[in-house]
mmCIF file of C-alpha atoms and ligand atoms in Angstrom:
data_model
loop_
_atom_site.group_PDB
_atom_site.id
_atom_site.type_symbol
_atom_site.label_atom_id
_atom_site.label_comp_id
_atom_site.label_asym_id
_atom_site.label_seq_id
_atom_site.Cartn_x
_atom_site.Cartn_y
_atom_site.Cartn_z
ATOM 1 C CA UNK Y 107 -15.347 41.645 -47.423
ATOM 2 C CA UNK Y 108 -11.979 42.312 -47.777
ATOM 3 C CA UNK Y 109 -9.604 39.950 -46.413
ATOM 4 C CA UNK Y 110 -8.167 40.134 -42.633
ATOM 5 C CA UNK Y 111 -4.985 39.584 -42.065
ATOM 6 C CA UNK Y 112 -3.997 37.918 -38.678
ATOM 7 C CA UNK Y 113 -0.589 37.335 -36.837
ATOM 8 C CA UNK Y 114 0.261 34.811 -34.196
ATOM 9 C CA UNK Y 115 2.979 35.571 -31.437
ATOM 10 C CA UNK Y 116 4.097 32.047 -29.812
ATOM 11 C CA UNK Y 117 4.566 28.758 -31.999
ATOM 12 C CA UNK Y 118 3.463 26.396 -28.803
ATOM 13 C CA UNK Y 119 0.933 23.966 -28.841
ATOM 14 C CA UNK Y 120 -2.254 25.932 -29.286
ATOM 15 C CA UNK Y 121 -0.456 28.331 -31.954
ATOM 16 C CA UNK Y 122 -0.178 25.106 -34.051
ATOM 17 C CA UNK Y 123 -3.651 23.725 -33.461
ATOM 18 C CA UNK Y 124 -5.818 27.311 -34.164
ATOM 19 C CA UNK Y 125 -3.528 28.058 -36.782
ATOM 20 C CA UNK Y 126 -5.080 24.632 -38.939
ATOM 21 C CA UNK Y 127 -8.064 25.945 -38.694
ATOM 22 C CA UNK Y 128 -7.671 28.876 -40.409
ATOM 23 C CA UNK Y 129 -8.354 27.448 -43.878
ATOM 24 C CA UNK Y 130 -12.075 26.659 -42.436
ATOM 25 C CA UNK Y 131 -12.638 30.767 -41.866
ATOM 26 C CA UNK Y 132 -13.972 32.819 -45.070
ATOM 27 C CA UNK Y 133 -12.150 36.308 -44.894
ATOM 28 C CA UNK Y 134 -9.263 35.211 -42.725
ATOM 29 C CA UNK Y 135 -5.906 34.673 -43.603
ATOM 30 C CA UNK Y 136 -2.707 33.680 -41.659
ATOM 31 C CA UNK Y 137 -0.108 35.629 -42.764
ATOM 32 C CA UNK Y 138 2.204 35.901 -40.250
ATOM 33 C CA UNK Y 139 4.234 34.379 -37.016
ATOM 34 C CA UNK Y 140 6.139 35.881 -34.609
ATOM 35 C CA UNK Y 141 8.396 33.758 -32.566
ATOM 36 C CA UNK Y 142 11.561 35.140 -29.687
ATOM 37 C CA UNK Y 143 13.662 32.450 -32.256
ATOM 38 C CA UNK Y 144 13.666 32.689 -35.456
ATOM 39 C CA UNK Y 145 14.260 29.621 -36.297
ATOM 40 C CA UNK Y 146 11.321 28.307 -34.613
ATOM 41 C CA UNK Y 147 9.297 31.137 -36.290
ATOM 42 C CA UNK Y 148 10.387 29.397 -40.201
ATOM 43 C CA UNK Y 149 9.430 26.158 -38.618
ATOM 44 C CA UNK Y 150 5.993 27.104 -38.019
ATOM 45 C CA UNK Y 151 5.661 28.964 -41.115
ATOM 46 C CA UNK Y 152 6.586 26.330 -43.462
ATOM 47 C CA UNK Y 153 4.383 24.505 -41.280
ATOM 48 C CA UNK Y 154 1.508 25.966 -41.877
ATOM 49 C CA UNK Y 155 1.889 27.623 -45.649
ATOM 50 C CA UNK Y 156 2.691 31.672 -43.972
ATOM 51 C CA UNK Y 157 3.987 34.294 -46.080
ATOM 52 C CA UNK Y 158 6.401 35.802 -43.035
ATOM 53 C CA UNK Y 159 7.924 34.450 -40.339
ATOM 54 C CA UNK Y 160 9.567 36.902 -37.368
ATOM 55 C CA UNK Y 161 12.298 36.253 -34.906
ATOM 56 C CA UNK Y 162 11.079 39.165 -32.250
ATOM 57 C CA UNK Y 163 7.196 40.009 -31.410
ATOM 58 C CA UNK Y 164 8.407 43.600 -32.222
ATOM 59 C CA UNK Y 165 8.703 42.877 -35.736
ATOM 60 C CA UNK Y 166 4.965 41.220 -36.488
ATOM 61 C CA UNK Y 167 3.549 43.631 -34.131
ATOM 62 C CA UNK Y 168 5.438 46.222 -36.789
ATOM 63 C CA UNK Y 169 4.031 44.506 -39.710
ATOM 64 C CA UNK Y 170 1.578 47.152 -41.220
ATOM 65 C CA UNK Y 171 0.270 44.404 -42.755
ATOM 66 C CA UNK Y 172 -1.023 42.623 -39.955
ATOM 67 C CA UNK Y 173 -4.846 43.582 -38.489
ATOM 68 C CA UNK Y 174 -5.542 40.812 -35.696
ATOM 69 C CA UNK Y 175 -2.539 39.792 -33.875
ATOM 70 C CA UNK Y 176 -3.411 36.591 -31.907
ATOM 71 C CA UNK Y 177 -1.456 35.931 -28.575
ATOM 72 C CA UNK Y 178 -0.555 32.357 -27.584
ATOM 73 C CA UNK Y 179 1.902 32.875 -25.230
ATOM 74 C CA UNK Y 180 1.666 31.513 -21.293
ATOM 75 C CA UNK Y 181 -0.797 33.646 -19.464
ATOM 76 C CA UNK Y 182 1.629 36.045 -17.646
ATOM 77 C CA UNK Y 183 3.058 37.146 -21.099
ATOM 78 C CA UNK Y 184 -0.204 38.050 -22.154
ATOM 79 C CA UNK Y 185 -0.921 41.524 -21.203
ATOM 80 C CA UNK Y 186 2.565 42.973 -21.991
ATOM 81 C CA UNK Y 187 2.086 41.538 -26.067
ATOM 82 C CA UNK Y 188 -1.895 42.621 -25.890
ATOM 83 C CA UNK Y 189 -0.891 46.696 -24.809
ATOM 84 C CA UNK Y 190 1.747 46.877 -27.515
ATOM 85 C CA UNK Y 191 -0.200 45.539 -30.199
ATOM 86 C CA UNK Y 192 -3.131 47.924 -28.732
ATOM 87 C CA UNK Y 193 -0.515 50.568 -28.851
ATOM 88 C CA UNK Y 194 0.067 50.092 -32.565
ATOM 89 C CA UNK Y 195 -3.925 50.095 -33.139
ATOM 90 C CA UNK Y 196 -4.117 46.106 -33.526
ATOM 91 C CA UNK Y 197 -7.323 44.055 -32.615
ATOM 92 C CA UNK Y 198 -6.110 41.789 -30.494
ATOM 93 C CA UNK Y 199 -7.264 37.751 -29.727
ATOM 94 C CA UNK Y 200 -5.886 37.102 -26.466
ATOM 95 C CA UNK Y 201 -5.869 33.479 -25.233
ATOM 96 C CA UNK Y 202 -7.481 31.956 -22.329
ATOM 97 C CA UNK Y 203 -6.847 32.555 -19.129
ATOM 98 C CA UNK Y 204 -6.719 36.688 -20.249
ATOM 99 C CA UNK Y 205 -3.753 37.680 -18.413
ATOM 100 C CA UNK Y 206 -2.120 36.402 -14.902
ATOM 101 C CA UNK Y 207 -3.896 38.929 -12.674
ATOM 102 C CA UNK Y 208 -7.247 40.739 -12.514
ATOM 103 C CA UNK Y 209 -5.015 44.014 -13.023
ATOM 104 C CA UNK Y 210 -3.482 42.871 -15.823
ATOM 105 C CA UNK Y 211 -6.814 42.460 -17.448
ATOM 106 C CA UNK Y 212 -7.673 45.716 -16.274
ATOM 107 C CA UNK Y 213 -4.587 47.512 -18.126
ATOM 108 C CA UNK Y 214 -5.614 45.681 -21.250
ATOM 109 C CA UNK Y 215 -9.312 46.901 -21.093
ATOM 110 C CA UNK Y 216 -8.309 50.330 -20.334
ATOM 111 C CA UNK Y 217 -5.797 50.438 -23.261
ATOM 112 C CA UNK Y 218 -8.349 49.077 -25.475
ATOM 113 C CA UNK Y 219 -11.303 50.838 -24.280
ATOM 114 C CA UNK Y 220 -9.264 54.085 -24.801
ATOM 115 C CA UNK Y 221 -7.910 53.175 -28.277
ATOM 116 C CA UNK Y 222 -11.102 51.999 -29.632
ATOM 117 C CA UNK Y 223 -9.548 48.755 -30.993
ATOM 118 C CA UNK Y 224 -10.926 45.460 -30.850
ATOM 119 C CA UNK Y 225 -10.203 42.870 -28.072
ATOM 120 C CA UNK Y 226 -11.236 39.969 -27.134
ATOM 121 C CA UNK Y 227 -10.278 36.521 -24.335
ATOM 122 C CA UNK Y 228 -10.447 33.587 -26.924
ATOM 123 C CA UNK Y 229 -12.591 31.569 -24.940
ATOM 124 C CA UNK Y 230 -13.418 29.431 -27.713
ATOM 125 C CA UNK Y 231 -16.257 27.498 -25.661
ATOM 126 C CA UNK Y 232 -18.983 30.438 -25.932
ATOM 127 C CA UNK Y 233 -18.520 30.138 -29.872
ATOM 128 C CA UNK Y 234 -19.349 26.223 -29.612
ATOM 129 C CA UNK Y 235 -23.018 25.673 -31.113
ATOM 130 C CA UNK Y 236 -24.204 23.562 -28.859
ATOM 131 C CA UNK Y 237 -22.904 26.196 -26.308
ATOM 132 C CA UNK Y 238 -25.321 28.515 -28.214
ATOM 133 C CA UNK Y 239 -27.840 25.656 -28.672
ATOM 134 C CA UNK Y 240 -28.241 25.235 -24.733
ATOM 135 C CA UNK Y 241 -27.858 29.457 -24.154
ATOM 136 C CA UNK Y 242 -31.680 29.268 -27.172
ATOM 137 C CA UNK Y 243 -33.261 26.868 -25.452
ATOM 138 C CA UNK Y 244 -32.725 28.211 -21.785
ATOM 139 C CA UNK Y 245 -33.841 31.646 -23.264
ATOM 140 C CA UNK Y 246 -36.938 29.652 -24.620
ATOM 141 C CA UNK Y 247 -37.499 28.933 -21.213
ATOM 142 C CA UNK Y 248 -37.873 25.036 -21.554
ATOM 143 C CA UNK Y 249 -36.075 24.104 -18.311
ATOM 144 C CA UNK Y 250 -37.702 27.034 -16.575
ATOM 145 C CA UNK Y 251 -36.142 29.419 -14.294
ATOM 146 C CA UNK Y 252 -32.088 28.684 -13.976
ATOM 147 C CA UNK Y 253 -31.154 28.097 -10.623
ATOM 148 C CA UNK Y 254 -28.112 26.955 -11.002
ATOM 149 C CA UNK Y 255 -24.920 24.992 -12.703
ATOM 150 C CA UNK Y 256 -22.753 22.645 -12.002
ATOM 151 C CA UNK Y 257 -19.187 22.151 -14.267
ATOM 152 C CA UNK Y 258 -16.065 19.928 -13.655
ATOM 153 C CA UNK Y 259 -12.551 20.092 -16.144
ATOM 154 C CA UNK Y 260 -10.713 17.494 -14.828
ATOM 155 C CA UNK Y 261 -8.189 16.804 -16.875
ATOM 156 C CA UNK Y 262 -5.341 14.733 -16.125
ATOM 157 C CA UNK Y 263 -1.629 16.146 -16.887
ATOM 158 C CA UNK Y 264 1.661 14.556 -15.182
ATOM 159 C CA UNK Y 265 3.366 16.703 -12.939
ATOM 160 C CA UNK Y 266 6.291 18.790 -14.966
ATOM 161 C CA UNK Y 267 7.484 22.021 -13.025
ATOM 162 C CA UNK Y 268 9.280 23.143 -15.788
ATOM 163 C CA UNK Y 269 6.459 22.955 -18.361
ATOM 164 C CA UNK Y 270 3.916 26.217 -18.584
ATOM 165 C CA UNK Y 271 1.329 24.023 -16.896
ATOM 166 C CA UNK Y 272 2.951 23.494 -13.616
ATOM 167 C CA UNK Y 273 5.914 26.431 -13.451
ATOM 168 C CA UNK Y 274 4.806 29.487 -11.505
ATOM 169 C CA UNK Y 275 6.785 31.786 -13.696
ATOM 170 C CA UNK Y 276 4.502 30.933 -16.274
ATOM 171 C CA UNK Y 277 1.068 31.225 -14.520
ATOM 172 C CA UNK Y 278 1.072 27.442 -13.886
ATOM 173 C CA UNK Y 279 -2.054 25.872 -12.114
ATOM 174 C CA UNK Y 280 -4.838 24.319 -12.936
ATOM 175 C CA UNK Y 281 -7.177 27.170 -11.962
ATOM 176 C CA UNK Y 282 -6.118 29.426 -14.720
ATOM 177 C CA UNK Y 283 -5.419 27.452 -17.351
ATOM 178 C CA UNK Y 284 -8.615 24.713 -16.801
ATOM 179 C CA UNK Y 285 -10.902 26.762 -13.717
ATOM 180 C CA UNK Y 286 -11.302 29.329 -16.372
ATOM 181 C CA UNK Y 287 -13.449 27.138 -18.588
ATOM 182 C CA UNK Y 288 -16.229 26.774 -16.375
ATOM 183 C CA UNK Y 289 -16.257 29.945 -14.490
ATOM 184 C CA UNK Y 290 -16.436 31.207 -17.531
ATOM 185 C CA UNK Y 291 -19.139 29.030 -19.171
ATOM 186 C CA UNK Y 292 -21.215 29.662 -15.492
ATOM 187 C CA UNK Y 293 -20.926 33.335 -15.790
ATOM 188 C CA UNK Y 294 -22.168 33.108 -19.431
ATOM 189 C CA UNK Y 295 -25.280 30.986 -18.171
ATOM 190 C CA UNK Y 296 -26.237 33.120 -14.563
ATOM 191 C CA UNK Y 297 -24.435 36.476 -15.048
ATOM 192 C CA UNK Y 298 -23.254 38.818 -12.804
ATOM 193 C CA UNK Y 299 -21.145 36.913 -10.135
ATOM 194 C CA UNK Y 300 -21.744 38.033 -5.703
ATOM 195 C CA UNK Y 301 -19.930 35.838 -4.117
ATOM 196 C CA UNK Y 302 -16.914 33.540 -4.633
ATOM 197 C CA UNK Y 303 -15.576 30.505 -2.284
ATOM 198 C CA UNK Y 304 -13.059 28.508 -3.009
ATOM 199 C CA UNK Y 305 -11.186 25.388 -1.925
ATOM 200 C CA UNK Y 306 -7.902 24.481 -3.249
ATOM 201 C CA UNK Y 307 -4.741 21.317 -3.359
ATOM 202 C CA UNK Y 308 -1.182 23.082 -4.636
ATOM 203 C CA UNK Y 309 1.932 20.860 -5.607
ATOM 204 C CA UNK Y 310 5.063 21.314 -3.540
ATOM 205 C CA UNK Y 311 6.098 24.128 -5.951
ATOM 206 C CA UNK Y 312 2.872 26.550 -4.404
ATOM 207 C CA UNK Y 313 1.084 26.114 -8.148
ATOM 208 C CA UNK Y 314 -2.527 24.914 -7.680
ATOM 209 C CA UNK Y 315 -3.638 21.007 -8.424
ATOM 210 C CA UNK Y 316 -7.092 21.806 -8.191
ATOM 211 C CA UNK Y 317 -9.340 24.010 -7.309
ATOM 212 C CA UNK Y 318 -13.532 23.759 -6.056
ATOM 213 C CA UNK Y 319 -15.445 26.995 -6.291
ATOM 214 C CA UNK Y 320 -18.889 28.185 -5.065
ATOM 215 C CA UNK Y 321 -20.368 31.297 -6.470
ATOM 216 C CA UNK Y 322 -23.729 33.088 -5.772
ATOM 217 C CA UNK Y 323 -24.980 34.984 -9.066
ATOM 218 C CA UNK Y 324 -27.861 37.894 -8.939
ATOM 219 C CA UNK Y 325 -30.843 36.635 -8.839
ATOM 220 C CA UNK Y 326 -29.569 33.825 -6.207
ATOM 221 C CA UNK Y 327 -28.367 31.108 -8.625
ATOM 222 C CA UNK Y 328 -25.538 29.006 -7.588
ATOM 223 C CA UNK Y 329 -22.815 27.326 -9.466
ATOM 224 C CA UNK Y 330 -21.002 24.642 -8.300
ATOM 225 C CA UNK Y 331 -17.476 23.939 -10.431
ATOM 226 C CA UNK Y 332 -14.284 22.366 -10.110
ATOM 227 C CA UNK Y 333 -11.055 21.800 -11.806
ATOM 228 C CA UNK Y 334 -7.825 19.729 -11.425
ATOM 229 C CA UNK Y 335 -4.439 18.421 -12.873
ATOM 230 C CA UNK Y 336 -3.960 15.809 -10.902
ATOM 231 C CA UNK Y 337 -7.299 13.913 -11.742
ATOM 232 C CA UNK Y 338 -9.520 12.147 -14.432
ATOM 233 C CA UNK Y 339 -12.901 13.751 -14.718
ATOM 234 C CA UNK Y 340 -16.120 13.776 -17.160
ATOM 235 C CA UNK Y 341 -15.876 17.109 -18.224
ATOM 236 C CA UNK Y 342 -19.907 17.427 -17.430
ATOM 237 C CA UNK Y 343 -21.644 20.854 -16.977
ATOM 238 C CA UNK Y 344 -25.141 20.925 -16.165
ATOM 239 C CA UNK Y 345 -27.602 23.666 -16.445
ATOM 240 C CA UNK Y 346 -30.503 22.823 -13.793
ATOM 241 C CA UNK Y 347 -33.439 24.866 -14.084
ATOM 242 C CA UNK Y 348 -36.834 24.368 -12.279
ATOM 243 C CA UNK Y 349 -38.575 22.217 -15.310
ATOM 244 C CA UNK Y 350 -35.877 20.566 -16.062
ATOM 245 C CA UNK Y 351 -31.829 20.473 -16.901
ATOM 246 C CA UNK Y 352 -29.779 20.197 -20.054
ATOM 247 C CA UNK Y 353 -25.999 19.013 -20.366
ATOM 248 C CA UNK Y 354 -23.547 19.983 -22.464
ATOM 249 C CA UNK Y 355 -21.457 16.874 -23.956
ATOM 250 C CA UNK Y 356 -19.479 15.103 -24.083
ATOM 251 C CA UNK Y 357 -17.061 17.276 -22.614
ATOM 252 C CA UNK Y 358 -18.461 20.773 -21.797
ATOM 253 C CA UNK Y 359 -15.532 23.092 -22.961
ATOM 254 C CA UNK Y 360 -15.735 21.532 -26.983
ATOM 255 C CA UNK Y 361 -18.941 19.981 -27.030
ATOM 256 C CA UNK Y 362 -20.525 18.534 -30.090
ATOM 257 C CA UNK Y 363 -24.508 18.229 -28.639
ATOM 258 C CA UNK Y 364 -26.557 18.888 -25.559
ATOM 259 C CA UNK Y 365 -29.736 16.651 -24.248
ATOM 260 C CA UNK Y 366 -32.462 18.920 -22.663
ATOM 261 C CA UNK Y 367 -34.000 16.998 -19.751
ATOM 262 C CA UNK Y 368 -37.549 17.632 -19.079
ATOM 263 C CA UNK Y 369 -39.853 16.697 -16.251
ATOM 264 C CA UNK Y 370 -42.690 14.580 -17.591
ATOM 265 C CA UNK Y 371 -40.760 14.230 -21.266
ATOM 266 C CA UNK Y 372 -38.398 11.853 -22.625
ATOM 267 C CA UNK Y 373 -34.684 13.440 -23.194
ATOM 268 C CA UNK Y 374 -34.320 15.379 -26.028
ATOM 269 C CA UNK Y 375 -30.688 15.621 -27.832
ATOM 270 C CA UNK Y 376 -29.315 18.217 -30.706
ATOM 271 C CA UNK Y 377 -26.077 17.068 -32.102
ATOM 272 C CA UNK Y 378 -23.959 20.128 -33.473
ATOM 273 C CA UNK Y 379 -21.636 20.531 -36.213
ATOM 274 C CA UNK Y 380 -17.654 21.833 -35.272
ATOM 275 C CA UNK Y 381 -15.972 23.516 -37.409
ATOM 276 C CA UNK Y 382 -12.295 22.549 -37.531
ATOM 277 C CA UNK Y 383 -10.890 21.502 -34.411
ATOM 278 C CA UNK Y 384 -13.604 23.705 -33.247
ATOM 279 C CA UNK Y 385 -11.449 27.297 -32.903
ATOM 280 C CA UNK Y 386 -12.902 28.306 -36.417
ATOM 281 C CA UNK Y 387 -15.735 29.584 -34.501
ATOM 282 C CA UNK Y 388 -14.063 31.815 -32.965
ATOM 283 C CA UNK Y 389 -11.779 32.709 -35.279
ATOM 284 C CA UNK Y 390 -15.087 33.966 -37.794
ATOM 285 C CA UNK Y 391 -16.478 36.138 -35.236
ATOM 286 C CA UNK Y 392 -13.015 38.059 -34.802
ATOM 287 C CA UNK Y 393 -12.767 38.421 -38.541
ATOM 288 C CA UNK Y 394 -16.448 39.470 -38.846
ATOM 289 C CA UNK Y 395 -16.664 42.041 -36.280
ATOM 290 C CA UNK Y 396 -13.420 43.310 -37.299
ATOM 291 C CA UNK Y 397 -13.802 43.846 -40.845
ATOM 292 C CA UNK Y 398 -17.395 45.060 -39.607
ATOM 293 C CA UNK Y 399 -15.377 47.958 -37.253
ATOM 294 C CA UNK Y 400 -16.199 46.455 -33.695
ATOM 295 C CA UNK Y 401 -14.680 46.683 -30.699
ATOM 296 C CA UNK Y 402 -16.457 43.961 -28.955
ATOM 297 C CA UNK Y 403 -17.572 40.872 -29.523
ATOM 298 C CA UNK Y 404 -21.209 40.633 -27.691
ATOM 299 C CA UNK Y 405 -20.505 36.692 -26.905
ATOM 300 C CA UNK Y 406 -17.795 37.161 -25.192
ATOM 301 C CA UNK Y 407 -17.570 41.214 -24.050
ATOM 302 C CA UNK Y 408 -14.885 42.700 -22.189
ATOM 303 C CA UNK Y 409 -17.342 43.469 -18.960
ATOM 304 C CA UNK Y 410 -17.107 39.571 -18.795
ATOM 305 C CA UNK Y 411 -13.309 39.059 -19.073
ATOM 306 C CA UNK Y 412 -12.943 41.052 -16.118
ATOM 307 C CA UNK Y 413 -15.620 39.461 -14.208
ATOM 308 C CA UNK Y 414 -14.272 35.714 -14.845
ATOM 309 C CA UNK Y 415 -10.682 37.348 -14.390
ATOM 310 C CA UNK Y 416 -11.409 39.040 -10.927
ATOM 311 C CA UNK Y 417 -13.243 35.819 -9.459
ATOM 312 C CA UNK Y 418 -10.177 33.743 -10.404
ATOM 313 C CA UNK Y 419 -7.870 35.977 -8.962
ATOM 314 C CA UNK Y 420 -10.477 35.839 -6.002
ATOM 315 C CA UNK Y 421 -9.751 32.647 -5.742
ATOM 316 C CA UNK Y 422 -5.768 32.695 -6.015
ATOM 317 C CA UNK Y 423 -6.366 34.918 -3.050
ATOM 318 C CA UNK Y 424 -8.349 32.464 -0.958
ATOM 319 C CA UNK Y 425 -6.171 29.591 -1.837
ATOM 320 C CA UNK Y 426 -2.522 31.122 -1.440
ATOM 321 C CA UNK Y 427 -1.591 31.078 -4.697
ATOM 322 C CA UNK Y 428 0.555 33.979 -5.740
ATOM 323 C CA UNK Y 429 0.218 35.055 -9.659
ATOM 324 C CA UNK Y 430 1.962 37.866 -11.387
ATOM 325 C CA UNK Y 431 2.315 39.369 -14.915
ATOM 326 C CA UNK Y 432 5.760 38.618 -16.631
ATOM 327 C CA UNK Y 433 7.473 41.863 -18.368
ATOM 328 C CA UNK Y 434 7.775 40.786 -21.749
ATOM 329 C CA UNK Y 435 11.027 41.497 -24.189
ATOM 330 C CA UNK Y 436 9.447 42.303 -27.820
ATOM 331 C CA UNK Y 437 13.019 42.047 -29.043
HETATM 332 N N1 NAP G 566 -8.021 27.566 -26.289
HETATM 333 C C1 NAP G 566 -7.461 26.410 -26.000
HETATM 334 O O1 NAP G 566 -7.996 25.349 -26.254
HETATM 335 C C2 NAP G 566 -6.093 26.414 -25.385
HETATM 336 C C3 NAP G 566 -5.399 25.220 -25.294
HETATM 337 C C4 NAP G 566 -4.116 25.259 -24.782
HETATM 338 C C5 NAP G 566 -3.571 26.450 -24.349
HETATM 339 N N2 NAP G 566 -4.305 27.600 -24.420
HETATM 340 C C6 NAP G 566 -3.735 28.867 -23.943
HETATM 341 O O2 NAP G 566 -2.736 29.295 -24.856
HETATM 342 C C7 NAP G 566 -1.634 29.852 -24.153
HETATM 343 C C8 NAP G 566 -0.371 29.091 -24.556
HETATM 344 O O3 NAP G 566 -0.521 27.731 -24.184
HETATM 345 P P1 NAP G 566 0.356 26.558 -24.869
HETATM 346 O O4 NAP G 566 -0.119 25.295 -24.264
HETATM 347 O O5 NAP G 566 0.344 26.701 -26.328
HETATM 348 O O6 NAP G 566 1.805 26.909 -24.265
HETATM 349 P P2 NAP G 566 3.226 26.460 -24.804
HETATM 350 O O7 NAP G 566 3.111 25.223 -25.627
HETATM 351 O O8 NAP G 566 4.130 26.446 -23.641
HETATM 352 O O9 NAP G 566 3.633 27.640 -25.813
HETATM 353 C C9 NAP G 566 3.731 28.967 -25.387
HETATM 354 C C10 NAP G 566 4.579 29.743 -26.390
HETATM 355 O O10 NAP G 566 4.685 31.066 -25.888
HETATM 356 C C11 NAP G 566 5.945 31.625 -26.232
HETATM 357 N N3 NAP G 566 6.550 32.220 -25.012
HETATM 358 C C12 NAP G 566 6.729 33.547 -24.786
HETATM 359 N N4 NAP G 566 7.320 33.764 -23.626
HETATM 360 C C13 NAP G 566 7.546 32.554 -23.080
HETATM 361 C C14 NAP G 566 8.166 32.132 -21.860
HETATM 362 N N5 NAP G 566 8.668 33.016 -20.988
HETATM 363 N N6 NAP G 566 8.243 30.824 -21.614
HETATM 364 C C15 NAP G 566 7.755 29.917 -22.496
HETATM 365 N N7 NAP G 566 7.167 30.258 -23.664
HETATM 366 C C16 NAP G 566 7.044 31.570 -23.953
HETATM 367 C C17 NAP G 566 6.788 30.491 -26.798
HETATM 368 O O11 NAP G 566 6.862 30.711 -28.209
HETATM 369 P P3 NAP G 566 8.189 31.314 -28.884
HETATM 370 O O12 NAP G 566 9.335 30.695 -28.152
HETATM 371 O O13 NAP G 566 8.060 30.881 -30.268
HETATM 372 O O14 NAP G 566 8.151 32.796 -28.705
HETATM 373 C C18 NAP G 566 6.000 29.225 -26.520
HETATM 374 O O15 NAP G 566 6.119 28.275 -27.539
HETATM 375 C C19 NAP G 566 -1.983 29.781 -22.687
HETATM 376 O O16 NAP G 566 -2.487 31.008 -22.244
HETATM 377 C C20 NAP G 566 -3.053 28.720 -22.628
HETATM 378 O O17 NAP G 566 -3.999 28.859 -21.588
HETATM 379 C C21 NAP G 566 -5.537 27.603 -24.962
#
């Protein structure tokens, strides 16, 4: 296979932690960053051993030499660096939460869908095997018929409205940047998603704290999931099934084993093996299907972007919270 050649635009905190685990991905190379400083952009390079560093996204999104670019900006900035890099007939990784707005999402789709390049949300939890484990043994039927989950990402984080957590500008909230994570991981489990209700606690600046959300899937399964800032929480997600339940530890979104709980049977655990810091997974399967000529990854398809994207912007609507898409300078 030859060797694909990926880009990252954004040196924040998850640029730095995906790019490490590069080295861990057969095929893949990091070759370049794009930063809106250049200075920051050489930083990260001779961080992380890249050949080119950029002071403007327009430049690495120019690079001919550059297949995959990989966006790590806040959410907002997402869809504006996703179409231009779609434009120049890119695949494109696209961080978690997709964009800002189900529309934005939609845009990116289209623009994809219509290109024929390959996109895809890097929700790196589908690409976890124990993920995968639980997703083999629910096919194998061993808990019986799934009727349901139940997920919490609690994750404490001190109030800062100027950091990209907490400042509205930048898609702050805990609903997009933690809710994701198990609406996702439900929708993975149940499917298709009816109904959505949803509870939520915003800071003084109108950003949400937290965030508790009932959905009915087809077939009348029911998820139960919440997420929060302002909190400590387990991290659990439980699959409950009508022989039995399995849970995905120790904290759901980068687990390391599940233990399948069956009526009449003592518990039954598979530990896992993680790759890297566990983003190498995902990282492989862009790089596979790329150099293979998809458009699509089948773990995590487009179809269920915009699902998970239009039940969270569901639920800004039910809970007041007001999120746009940010028009992006490429320099
Ligand atoms: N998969 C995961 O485990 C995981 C974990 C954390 C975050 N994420 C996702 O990754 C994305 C980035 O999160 P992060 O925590 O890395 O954020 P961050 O530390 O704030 O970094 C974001 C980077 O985006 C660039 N950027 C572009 N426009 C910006 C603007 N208007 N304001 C601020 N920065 C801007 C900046 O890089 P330059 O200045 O160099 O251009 C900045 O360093 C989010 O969508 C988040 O949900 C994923």
């Amino acid at each position: 296979m030859d060797t694909i050649r990926w880009g990252v635009i954004g040196t924040g905190r998850i640029a730095h932690t995906v790019a490490k685990d590069f080295r861990e991905v057969a095929g893949a190379e990091l070759a370049a960053v794009a930063s809106r400083t250049k200075a920051r952009a050489d930083e990260f390079a001779a961080a992380h051993g890249l050949s080119r560093a950029y002071g403007s996204y327009r430049e690495l999104l120019d690079d001919d030499g550059i297949d995959v670019v990989y966006v790590a900006t806040p959410h907002p900035q997402h869809r504006d660096v996703a179409l231009a890099a779609i434009e120049r007939g890119k695949a494109v990784l696209v961080e978690k939460a997709f964009t800002a707005t189900y529309e934005g999402a939609e845009q990116v789709v289209d623009a994809a869908r219509d290109k024929g390049v390959f996109v895809m949300e890097a929700m790196w939890t589908r690409f976890q095997p124990a993920v995968q484990a639980a997703k083999e043994v629910v096919a194998w039927g061993r808990i019986g018929d799934v009727v349901g989950v139940q997920g919490d990402l609690i994750a404490h984080r001190e109030f800062d409205p100027t950091d990209r957590l907490f400042a509205p500008e930048l898609g702050g909230g805990a609903l997009l940047d933690l809710g994701v994570y198990p609406v996702s991981l439900a929708q993975h489990f149940l499917g298709e998603i009816k109904e959505v209700q949803c509870q939520a606690r915003l800071y003084p600046n109108g950003v949400d704290a937290g965030q508790s959300i009932m959905m009915r899937h087809t077939g009348d399964a029911l998820s139960s999931l919440t997420c929060a800032f302002d909190g400590h929480g387990p991290g659990r997600f439980i699959i409950a099934g009508t022989k039995g339940w399995i849970e995905i530890e120790p904290r759901f979104h980068h687990p390391t084993r599940i233990t399948i709980n069956r009526t009449g049977a003592l518990p039954r655990v598979i530990e896992t093996k993680v790759i890297g810091r566990g983003y190498a997974h995902e990282l492989a399967e862009v790089t596979r299907l790329v150099a293979a000529g998809a458009v699509e990854s089948p773990t995590m398809p487009l179809t269920d972007t915009l699902e998970v994207m239009r039940v969270l912007s569901d639920c800004a609507d039910q809970s007041g919270l007001v999120l746009r898409e940010a028009t992006v300078d490429l320099g």
